[in-house]
Amino acid sequence: MFWIEMEKPEGTRMPKWQRSAAISDEGIVFVPAAIAGNEQEVFLCANFDGTPITNYLKHLFVPAKWLSKEFPETKEVCDIISSKVKEIHASSGESDVN
């Protein structure tokens, strides 16, 4: 798992976990479940669907594609994060991912 932390926007107190995302060796982008609001609700839905999850800094991260499908209001932010994560990962010299 390749973790990426975005810069903290000036003048904000956004914690590190909220500014983080990851990309797996299989090319799956993981975003904070809290994007959808309630982490517990997202956890239960993901668990029911058999969706892979991961934890980072004591918070739940789920696949961006899954989150944007199950919680359509998150689609725009998931797409933005996914695009940025893939761009950073590609420029990092790590192994190639879709």
Short mmCIF file of C-alpha atoms in Angstrom, two decimals:
data_model
loop_
_atom_site.label_atom_id
_atom_site.label_comp_id
_atom_site.label_asym_id
_atom_site.label_seq_id
_atom_site.Cartn_x
_atom_site.Cartn_y
_atom_site.Cartn_z
CA MET A 1 0.00 0.00 0.00
CA PHE A 2 1.40 3.37 -1.06
CA TRP A 3 0.12 6.12 1.28
CA ILE A 4 -0.06 9.75 0.25
CA GLU A 5 -0.61 12.73 2.50
CA MET A 6 -1.82 15.95 0.92
CA GLU A 7 -0.53 19.29 2.18
CA LYS A 8 -2.56 20.89 4.92
CA PRO A 9 -4.55 23.81 3.53
CA GLU A 10 -3.29 27.01 5.08
CA GLY A 11 -5.37 28.23 7.97
CA THR A 12 -7.03 24.84 8.62
CA ARG A 13 -6.67 22.26 11.35
CA MET A 14 -7.38 19.29 9.10
CA PRO A 15 -5.81 16.18 10.66
CA LYS A 16 -3.35 14.00 8.76
CA TRP A 17 -5.81 11.12 8.26
CA GLN A 18 -8.31 13.42 6.50
CA ARG A 19 -5.58 14.48 4.07
CA SER A 20 -4.43 10.92 3.36
CA ALA A 21 -5.27 8.33 0.73
CA ALA A 22 -3.61 5.18 -0.56
CA ILE A 23 -3.20 3.09 -3.66
CA SER A 24 -2.82 -0.67 -3.45
CA ASP A 25 -0.51 -2.83 -5.52
CA GLU A 26 -3.60 -3.73 -7.57
CA GLY A 27 -4.32 -0.06 -8.33
CA ILE A 28 -7.24 0.38 -5.93
CA VAL A 29 -7.40 3.89 -4.48
CA PHE A 30 -8.49 3.99 -0.82
CA VAL A 31 -10.07 7.16 0.58
CA PRO A 32 -11.29 8.11 4.07
CA ALA A 33 -14.70 6.58 4.74
CA ALA A 34 -15.61 9.76 6.60
CA ILE A 35 -16.06 11.47 3.22
CA ALA A 36 -19.51 9.88 3.26
CA GLY A 37 -20.22 11.17 6.75
CA ASN A 38 -20.52 8.29 9.22
CA GLU A 39 -17.54 5.92 9.28
CA GLN A 40 -19.53 3.24 11.12
CA GLU A 41 -22.27 3.25 8.47
CA VAL A 42 -19.68 2.99 5.70
CA PHE A 43 -17.93 0.17 7.59
CA LEU A 44 -21.17 -1.80 7.90
CA CYS A 45 -22.03 -1.32 4.22
CA ALA A 46 -18.52 -2.25 3.06
CA ASN A 47 -18.43 -5.27 5.33
CA PHE A 48 -21.85 -6.44 4.08
CA ASP A 49 -20.69 -6.04 0.46
CA GLY A 50 -17.39 -7.84 1.11
CA THR A 51 -15.52 -4.70 0.08
CA PRO A 52 -11.86 -4.48 1.11
CA ILE A 53 -11.15 -1.96 3.84
CA THR A 54 -8.02 -0.74 5.56
CA ASN A 55 -7.21 1.35 8.60
CA TYR A 56 -4.76 4.21 8.83
CA LEU A 57 -4.22 6.46 11.83
CA LYS A 58 -7.22 4.79 13.54
CA HIS A 59 -9.62 5.63 10.68
CA LEU A 60 -11.36 3.55 8.04
CA PHE A 61 -10.38 3.79 4.37
CA VAL A 62 -12.40 2.21 1.56
CA PRO A 63 -12.05 1.96 -2.22
CA ALA A 64 -12.95 5.25 -3.90
CA LYS A 65 -14.88 3.52 -6.71
CA TRP A 66 -17.00 1.60 -4.23
CA LEU A 67 -17.65 4.68 -2.06
CA SER A 68 -18.70 6.81 -5.03
CA LYS A 69 -21.09 4.07 -6.20
CA GLU A 70 -22.66 3.35 -2.80
CA PHE A 71 -22.66 6.98 -1.65
CA PRO A 72 -23.17 8.96 -4.91
CA GLU A 73 -22.77 12.32 -3.18
CA THR A 74 -19.08 11.46 -2.74
CA LYS A 75 -18.40 10.78 -6.44
CA GLU A 76 -16.86 14.16 -7.29
CA VAL A 77 -14.46 14.22 -4.35
CA CYS A 78 -13.57 10.53 -4.83
CA ASP A 79 -12.76 11.18 -8.50
CA ILE A 80 -10.56 14.16 -7.59
CA ILE A 81 -8.69 12.21 -4.90
CA SER A 82 -8.28 9.15 -7.15
CA SER A 83 -6.87 11.23 -9.97
CA LYS A 84 -4.41 13.00 -7.68
CA VAL A 85 -3.30 9.79 -5.96
CA LYS A 86 -2.66 8.06 -9.30
CA GLU A 87 -0.74 11.11 -10.55
CA ILE A 88 1.47 11.27 -7.45
CA HIS A 89 2.01 7.52 -7.46
CA ALA A 90 3.01 7.52 -11.13
CA SER A 91 5.54 10.30 -10.56
CA SER A 92 6.98 8.63 -7.46
CA GLY A 93 8.78 5.89 -9.36
CA GLU A 94 6.88 3.14 -7.50
CA SER A 95 5.64 0.12 -9.45
CA ASP A 96 3.26 0.76 -12.33
CA VAL A 97 -0.45 0.73 -11.60
CA ASN A 98 -3.42 1.20 -13.96
#
